[in-house]
Each structure stands twice: as C-alpha cells, then as structure tokens.
Amino acid sequence: MSLIELIAGVEAHEATLTVFNADPAVTDELREHFADRNVRIVGDQTASGPKEFAVLARDGEFVTAVTVDELLPRPGGDGARSSGDREGAAADDGPGAEVGTGERVGRPVLDHLDETMFTSYSREDMVAASREIEDRAWRVGDGELHAGFQTLDVLTGEADTYDLLGEKERLDVHAYAADEGDAPDVEHYAVHVGETAEIRETWFVAYDGGGYEDAKCALLAEERAPGEFYGFWSYDPETVDYIIDYLTERYGGSEQTDEGGETV
C-alpha cells in the first residue's frame, strides 16, 4: 500500500459520534471542536434516557459512550479550554493539548482516534506540524526519523535543521525528495532521491520513538491542490511502523550520503 493509498484508507475509516438528546447548538459545537478529526458528528433524539450523551462507533461497531460534558468541559471546570489553546502546549501532548494541563479536551473520544485527519493545511501549517515531531525526535535523541520534502529544492532550505538533527549520535535521520533542484551538502544524514510521483506529491515526517512506543508519531499528507495538504497525524505504533517500513523497503532506508549529497 503506497503512501497515498494509506491516506485514502485512513480517510475511509471514519468514525461516527452520535450525540443524543442535546441542543443542536451543542452538536454544532462538537462538530467545530472535532473538525480536524476523522470523525463524523450527527445528532439524534431518544424517547427516553439521559440528556447530552454521545456514542462513538466505527464500521458499525460500538467503541465507547461518554457525556457531552466530558467532550466539551465548560468554563471554570477541570480542563476548561484556555484562551491560548495551542500556544505553549507541550509537544508530547500532540494536537489538541490544553495549555498547562497536559490533558486534551475530549480525551474519552480522542483516545480512540489514533489518526487525526486534517484538510487544507498550508505549507506553514505543515512546517509547524513537522516541527513537533522533529522536536520529539531531538529530545528523545534515539531511533530513526524519516522525512519527505517533495523536492531537493525544499530539502535544501531545511538542510541546516536536519544536519543538526543528524548530529545526535543515536538518531538515524533520513530525508526523501524528488530529483528537482540541487542536492544540499550533507554531513550527518542520508538523502534518498525517489523517482516516483508519491515522493513529489506527499509530505511526511515519521519518528520510530527511539525504543519508546508512546513516542512514536507520524505526519503524512498529500498535496491535492497547490499549497493545500490533506492527510493525518498518527500516534498509532502500527501505523508509524508501517510508514517507516514502507519507506525503508521502497526507497532504501539504509543508504548513506557523503558531504556532497552523493550516495556511497
């Protein structure tokens, strides 16, 4: 399964969160809150039963049930949404972390959504998302980091950052790009030139966790329109392992480069 096929597979594996006995405004609020998640929000009413509860299902199978208050804590309650939101959140908490809490609003559902879909990310969004994974690899300082830059021209602009990452003695860094532009001078990481459309059309960063399952994470997106990316985050170890194994087998993860960027 190619990288683009993997994106399509995650997209098709959408979960459904049915919100029962709630005001339509609450359901709309949940839609907004989970807008970047691979989950469809629908409202429903029952003749009897509790108010404002939600059921998460995938492929017709029950996953979990929670109260709406657990998904949207109200101001003044535990884990209430901060006005700063993402700014200052720990990178380890991932997208959706709440400032100063280490917790994610909606965690009872988020814990069951290993892949986080997003649409229309700009290049600036992709760079910011990539930095979180790169920072995690830097702090752990061990394992393998694999990143796709679409073209050698783009990679050249990130050469200093990746040379610094590659200086970590126990961190094995691999960069992938299509043969467009001049290869950067490389000292501490490997460059793999892929002659396939998926390398030119996708942006990815995957970190194997350096021996820690909880540290595994990946970002994979397809550029479906100029400067607009559609894809997903994943903290699922199996998904991260698949991406890295695919890149290694397809594009030769063991290749090394010399200072001129040539394979040796």
CSV table of C-alpha atoms in Angstrom, one decimal:
chain,number,residue,atom,x,y,z
A,1,MET,CA,0.0,0.0,0.0
A,2,SER,CA,1.5,3.3,-1.1
A,3,LEU,CA,1.6,6.5,1.0
A,4,ILE,CA,-1.3,8.0,-1.0
A,5,GLU,CA,-3.3,4.8,-0.6
A,6,LEU,CA,-2.6,4.9,3.1
A,7,ILE,CA,-4.1,8.4,3.3
A,8,ALA,CA,-7.2,7.2,1.4
A,9,GLY,CA,-7.5,4.2,3.7
A,10,VAL,CA,-7.4,6.3,6.9
A,11,GLU,CA,-9.9,8.7,5.3
A,12,ALA,CA,-12.3,5.9,4.6
A,13,HIS,CA,-12.0,4.5,8.1
A,14,GLU,CA,-14.1,7.4,9.5
A,15,ALA,CA,-15.7,7.0,12.9
A,16,THR,CA,-19.2,8.3,13.8
A,17,LEU,CA,-20.0,10.2,17.0
A,18,THR,CA,-23.8,10.3,17.6
A,19,VAL,CA,-24.9,13.0,20.0
A,20,PHE,CA,-28.1,12.1,21.8
A,21,ASN,CA,-30.7,14.4,23.4
A,22,ALA,CA,-28.7,17.6,23.0
A,23,ASP,CA,-29.5,21.0,21.7
A,24,PRO,CA,-28.5,21.4,18.0
A,25,ALA,CA,-26.1,24.2,19.1
A,26,VAL,CA,-24.2,21.6,21.2
A,27,THR,CA,-23.9,19.2,18.3
A,28,ASP,CA,-22.6,22.1,16.1
A,29,GLU,CA,-20.0,23.0,18.8
A,30,LEU,CA,-18.8,19.4,18.8
A,31,ARG,CA,-18.5,19.4,15.0
A,32,GLU,CA,-16.3,22.5,15.3
A,33,HIS,CA,-14.2,21.1,18.1
A,34,PHE,CA,-13.6,17.8,16.2
A,35,ALA,CA,-13.3,19.4,12.8
A,36,ASP,CA,-9.8,18.1,12.3
A,37,ARG,CA,-10.5,14.6,13.4
A,38,ASN,CA,-11.5,11.6,11.3
A,39,VAL,CA,-15.0,11.5,12.9
A,40,ARG,CA,-18.5,12.4,11.6
A,41,ILE,CA,-20.8,14.2,14.2
A,42,VAL,CA,-24.5,13.5,14.0
A,43,GLY,CA,-27.4,14.4,16.3
A,44,ASP,CA,-30.3,12.2,17.4
A,45,GLN,CA,-33.1,12.1,19.9
A,46,THR,CA,-34.5,9.3,22.0
A,47,ALA,CA,-37.9,9.0,23.6
A,48,SER,CA,-36.4,8.5,27.0
A,49,GLY,CA,-32.9,8.3,28.5
A,50,PRO,CA,-30.3,10.7,29.7
A,51,LYS,CA,-29.6,14.1,28.1
A,52,GLU,CA,-26.5,15.1,26.3
A,53,PHE,CA,-24.6,11.9,25.8
A,54,ALA,CA,-22.6,10.6,22.8
A,55,VAL,CA,-21.8,7.2,21.4
A,56,LEU,CA,-18.7,6.6,19.3
A,57,ALA,CA,-18.9,3.8,16.6
A,58,ARG,CA,-16.6,2.7,13.8
A,59,ASP,CA,-17.6,0.3,11.0
A,60,GLY,CA,-21.0,-0.2,12.7
A,61,GLU,CA,-19.3,-1.4,15.9
A,62,PHE,CA,-19.7,0.3,19.3
A,63,VAL,CA,-16.4,1.9,20.6
A,64,THR,CA,-17.3,4.0,23.6
A,65,ALA,CA,-20.0,6.2,25.2
A,66,VAL,CA,-19.5,9.5,27.1
A,67,THR,CA,-21.3,12.5,28.3
A,68,VAL,CA,-21.1,15.7,26.4
A,69,ASP,CA,-19.6,17.4,29.4
A,70,GLU,CA,-16.6,15.0,29.1
A,71,LEU,CA,-16.1,16.2,25.5
A,72,LEU,CA,-16.7,19.9,26.0
A,73,PRO,CA,-15.7,21.0,29.5
A,74,ARG,CA,-17.4,24.2,30.5
A,75,PRO,CA,-15.5,27.3,31.5
A,76,GLY,CA,-14.4,27.1,35.1
A,77,GLY,CA,-14.4,23.3,35.2
A,78,ASP,CA,-11.4,21.0,35.2
A,79,GLY,CA,-9.6,21.1,31.9
A,80,ALA,CA,-11.5,24.1,30.7
A,81,ARG,CA,-10.4,25.5,27.4
A,82,SER,CA,-7.7,28.2,27.7
A,83,SER,CA,-7.8,31.3,25.6
A,84,GLY,CA,-4.2,30.5,24.5
A,85,ASP,CA,-5.1,27.0,23.4
A,86,ARG,CA,-2.2,25.6,21.3
A,87,GLU,CA,0.4,28.2,22.3
A,88,GLY,CA,2.6,26.8,24.9
A,89,ALA,CA,1.1,23.3,24.9
A,90,ALA,CA,3.7,20.5,25.3
A,91,ALA,CA,4.7,18.9,22.1
A,92,ASP,CA,4.3,15.4,23.7
A,93,ASP,CA,0.6,16.1,24.2
A,94,GLY,CA,0.0,16.4,20.5
A,95,PRO,CA,-2.6,18.4,18.6
A,96,GLY,CA,-5.5,19.5,20.9
A,97,ALA,CA,-3.5,19.7,24.1
A,98,GLU,CA,-4.7,22.2,26.6
A,99,VAL,CA,-2.3,24.8,28.0
A,100,GLY,CA,-0.9,24.0,31.4
A,101,THR,CA,-2.9,20.8,31.8
A,102,GLY,CA,-1.2,18.1,29.8
A,103,GLU,CA,-4.7,16.9,29.0
A,104,ARG,CA,-6.7,17.0,25.8
A,105,VAL,CA,-10.3,18.3,25.8
A,106,GLY,CA,-12.4,15.4,24.6
A,107,ARG,CA,-9.9,12.7,25.6
A,108,PRO,CA,-12.5,10.0,26.1
A,109,VAL,CA,-13.1,10.1,22.3
A,110,LEU,CA,-9.6,11.2,21.2
A,111,ASP,CA,-8.0,8.2,22.8
A,112,HIS,CA,-9.9,6.1,20.3
A,113,LEU,CA,-8.9,8.2,17.3
A,114,ASP,CA,-5.3,7.3,16.6
A,115,GLU,CA,-5.4,9.1,13.3
A,116,THR,CA,-6.2,12.8,13.1
A,117,MET,CA,-7.4,13.9,9.7
A,118,PHE,CA,-6.9,17.4,8.5
A,119,THR,CA,-7.8,19.3,5.4
A,120,SER,CA,-6.4,22.3,3.5
A,121,TYR,CA,-3.2,22.7,5.6
A,122,SER,CA,-1.0,25.3,4.2
A,123,ARG,CA,2.8,24.9,3.9
A,124,GLU,CA,3.1,27.0,7.1
A,125,ASP,CA,0.8,24.6,8.8
A,126,MET,CA,2.8,21.6,7.6
A,127,VAL,CA,6.1,23.1,8.8
A,128,ALA,CA,4.6,23.8,12.2
A,129,ALA,CA,3.2,20.2,12.5
A,130,SER,CA,6.6,18.8,11.3
A,131,ARG,CA,8.5,20.7,13.9
A,132,GLU,CA,6.5,19.0,16.7
A,133,ILE,CA,7.7,15.6,15.5
A,134,GLU,CA,11.3,16.8,14.9
A,135,ASP,CA,11.3,18.3,18.4
A,136,ARG,CA,10.2,15.0,19.9
A,137,ALA,CA,13.0,13.1,18.0
A,138,TRP,CA,15.5,15.7,19.1
A,139,ARG,CA,14.5,15.4,22.8
A,140,VAL,CA,14.5,11.6,22.8
A,141,GLY,CA,17.7,11.6,20.8
A,142,ASP,CA,17.5,8.0,19.7
A,143,GLY,CA,15.9,5.9,17.0
A,144,GLU,CA,15.0,6.8,13.4
A,145,LEU,CA,13.5,10.0,11.9
A,146,HIS,CA,12.2,9.8,8.3
A,147,ALA,CA,11.1,13.0,6.5
A,148,GLY,CA,9.9,13.7,2.9
A,149,PHE,CA,10.5,17.1,1.4
A,150,GLN,CA,8.9,16.7,-2.1
A,151,THR,CA,11.9,18.1,-4.0
A,152,LEU,CA,15.6,18.7,-3.4
A,153,ASP,CA,15.0,22.4,-3.5
A,154,VAL,CA,12.7,22.2,-0.5
A,155,LEU,CA,15.2,19.9,1.3
A,156,THR,CA,18.0,22.5,0.7
A,157,GLY,CA,16.0,25.0,2.6
A,158,GLU,CA,15.8,22.7,5.6
A,159,ALA,CA,19.4,21.3,5.3
A,160,ASP,CA,20.7,23.1,8.5
A,161,THR,CA,17.9,21.8,10.6
A,162,TYR,CA,18.3,18.3,9.5
A,163,ASP,CA,22.1,18.4,9.8
A,164,LEU,CA,21.6,19.5,13.4
A,165,LEU,CA,19.2,16.6,14.0
A,166,GLY,CA,21.6,14.2,12.4
A,167,GLU,CA,24.4,15.2,14.8
A,168,LYS,CA,22.5,13.3,17.5
A,169,GLU,CA,24.8,10.3,17.9
A,170,ARG,CA,22.0,7.7,18.3
A,171,LEU,CA,19.4,9.4,16.0
A,172,ASP,CA,19.4,8.0,12.4
A,173,VAL,CA,18.0,10.6,10.1
A,174,HIS,CA,16.7,10.0,6.5
A,175,ALA,CA,15.4,12.6,4.1
A,176,TYR,CA,13.5,11.9,0.9
A,177,ALA,CA,13.0,14.1,-2.2
A,178,ALA,CA,12.3,14.1,-5.9
A,179,ASP,CA,15.2,15.0,-8.2
A,180,GLU,CA,14.3,18.6,-8.7
A,181,GLY,CA,16.9,21.2,-7.8
A,182,ASP,CA,20.4,20.7,-6.4
A,183,ALA,CA,21.1,18.3,-3.6
A,184,PRO,CA,22.3,20.1,-0.4
A,185,ASP,CA,25.6,19.4,1.2
A,186,VAL,CA,25.0,16.6,3.7
A,187,GLU,CA,27.2,15.6,6.6
A,188,HIS,CA,25.0,13.8,9.2
A,189,TYR,CA,22.0,12.3,7.5
A,190,ALA,CA,21.0,10.3,4.5
A,191,VAL,CA,19.3,11.6,1.4
A,192,HIS,CA,17.1,9.3,-0.8
A,193,VAL,CA,16.1,10.6,-4.2
A,194,GLY,CA,12.8,9.0,-5.1
A,195,GLU,CA,11.8,8.8,-8.8
A,196,THR,CA,8.1,8.4,-8.0
A,197,ALA,CA,5.0,10.6,-8.0
A,198,GLU,CA,4.3,9.9,-4.4
A,199,ILE,CA,7.6,11.5,-3.2
A,200,ARG,CA,6.8,14.6,-5.2
A,201,GLU,CA,3.2,14.8,-4.1
A,202,THR,CA,3.4,13.8,-0.4
A,203,TRP,CA,4.9,15.5,2.8
A,204,PHE,CA,5.7,13.2,5.7
A,205,VAL,CA,7.6,13.0,8.9
A,206,ALA,CA,7.8,9.8,10.9
A,207,TYR,CA,9.6,9.0,14.1
A,208,ASP,CA,10.0,5.5,15.5
A,209,GLY,CA,10.1,6.6,19.1
A,210,GLY,CA,13.7,5.5,19.8
A,211,GLY,CA,12.5,2.4,21.7
A,212,TYR,CA,9.5,4.1,23.3
A,213,GLU,CA,6.1,3.0,21.9
A,214,ASP,CA,4.4,6.1,23.3
A,215,ALA,CA,6.9,8.4,21.5
A,216,LYS,CA,6.1,7.0,18.0
A,217,CYS,CA,4.3,9.6,15.8
A,218,ALA,CA,3.9,10.4,12.1
A,219,LEU,CA,2.5,13.1,9.9
A,220,LEU,CA,1.5,12.1,6.3
A,221,ALA,CA,-0.2,14.4,3.8
A,222,GLU,CA,-0.9,14.6,0.1
A,223,GLU,CA,-0.8,18.0,-1.8
A,224,ARG,CA,-4.1,17.8,-3.6
A,225,ALA,CA,-4.0,21.5,-4.7
A,226,PRO,CA,-1.1,23.9,-4.9
A,227,GLY,CA,-0.1,24.7,-1.4
A,228,GLU,CA,-3.0,22.7,0.2
A,229,PHE,CA,-2.4,19.4,2.0
A,230,TYR,CA,-4.8,16.7,3.1
A,231,GLY,CA,-3.7,14.0,5.4
A,232,PHE,CA,-3.4,12.8,9.0
A,233,TRP,CA,-1.4,12.7,12.2
A,234,SER,CA,-0.9,9.3,13.8
A,235,TYR,CA,0.2,8.2,17.3
A,236,ASP,CA,-0.7,4.6,16.5
A,237,PRO,CA,2.5,2.5,16.7
A,238,GLU,CA,1.4,0.1,13.9
A,239,THR,CA,0.7,2.9,11.5
A,240,VAL,CA,4.0,4.6,12.3
A,241,ASP,CA,5.9,1.3,11.8
A,242,TYR,CA,4.1,0.7,8.5
A,243,ILE,CA,5.2,4.1,7.2
A,244,ILE,CA,8.8,3.7,8.2
A,245,ASP,CA,9.0,0.1,6.9
A,246,TYR,CA,7.4,1.1,3.6
A,247,LEU,CA,9.9,3.9,3.1
A,248,THR,CA,12.9,1.7,4.1
A,249,GLU,CA,11.8,-1.1,1.7
A,250,ARG,CA,10.7,1.1,-1.2
A,251,TYR,CA,13.4,3.8,-1.1
A,252,GLY,CA,16.3,2.2,0.7
A,253,GLY,CA,16.5,3.4,4.2
A,254,SER,CA,20.0,2.1,4.8
A,255,GLU,CA,21.6,4.2,2.1
A,256,GLN,CA,24.1,6.8,3.2
A,257,THR,CA,25.4,10.0,1.6
A,258,ASP,CA,28.7,11.8,1.6
A,259,GLU,CA,29.2,15.6,2.2
A,260,GLY,CA,28.3,16.3,-1.4
A,261,GLY,CA,25.0,14.5,-1.1
A,262,GLU,CA,26.0,11.6,-3.3
A,263,THR,CA,25.1,8.0,-2.3
A,264,VAL,CA,28.0,5.9,-1.2
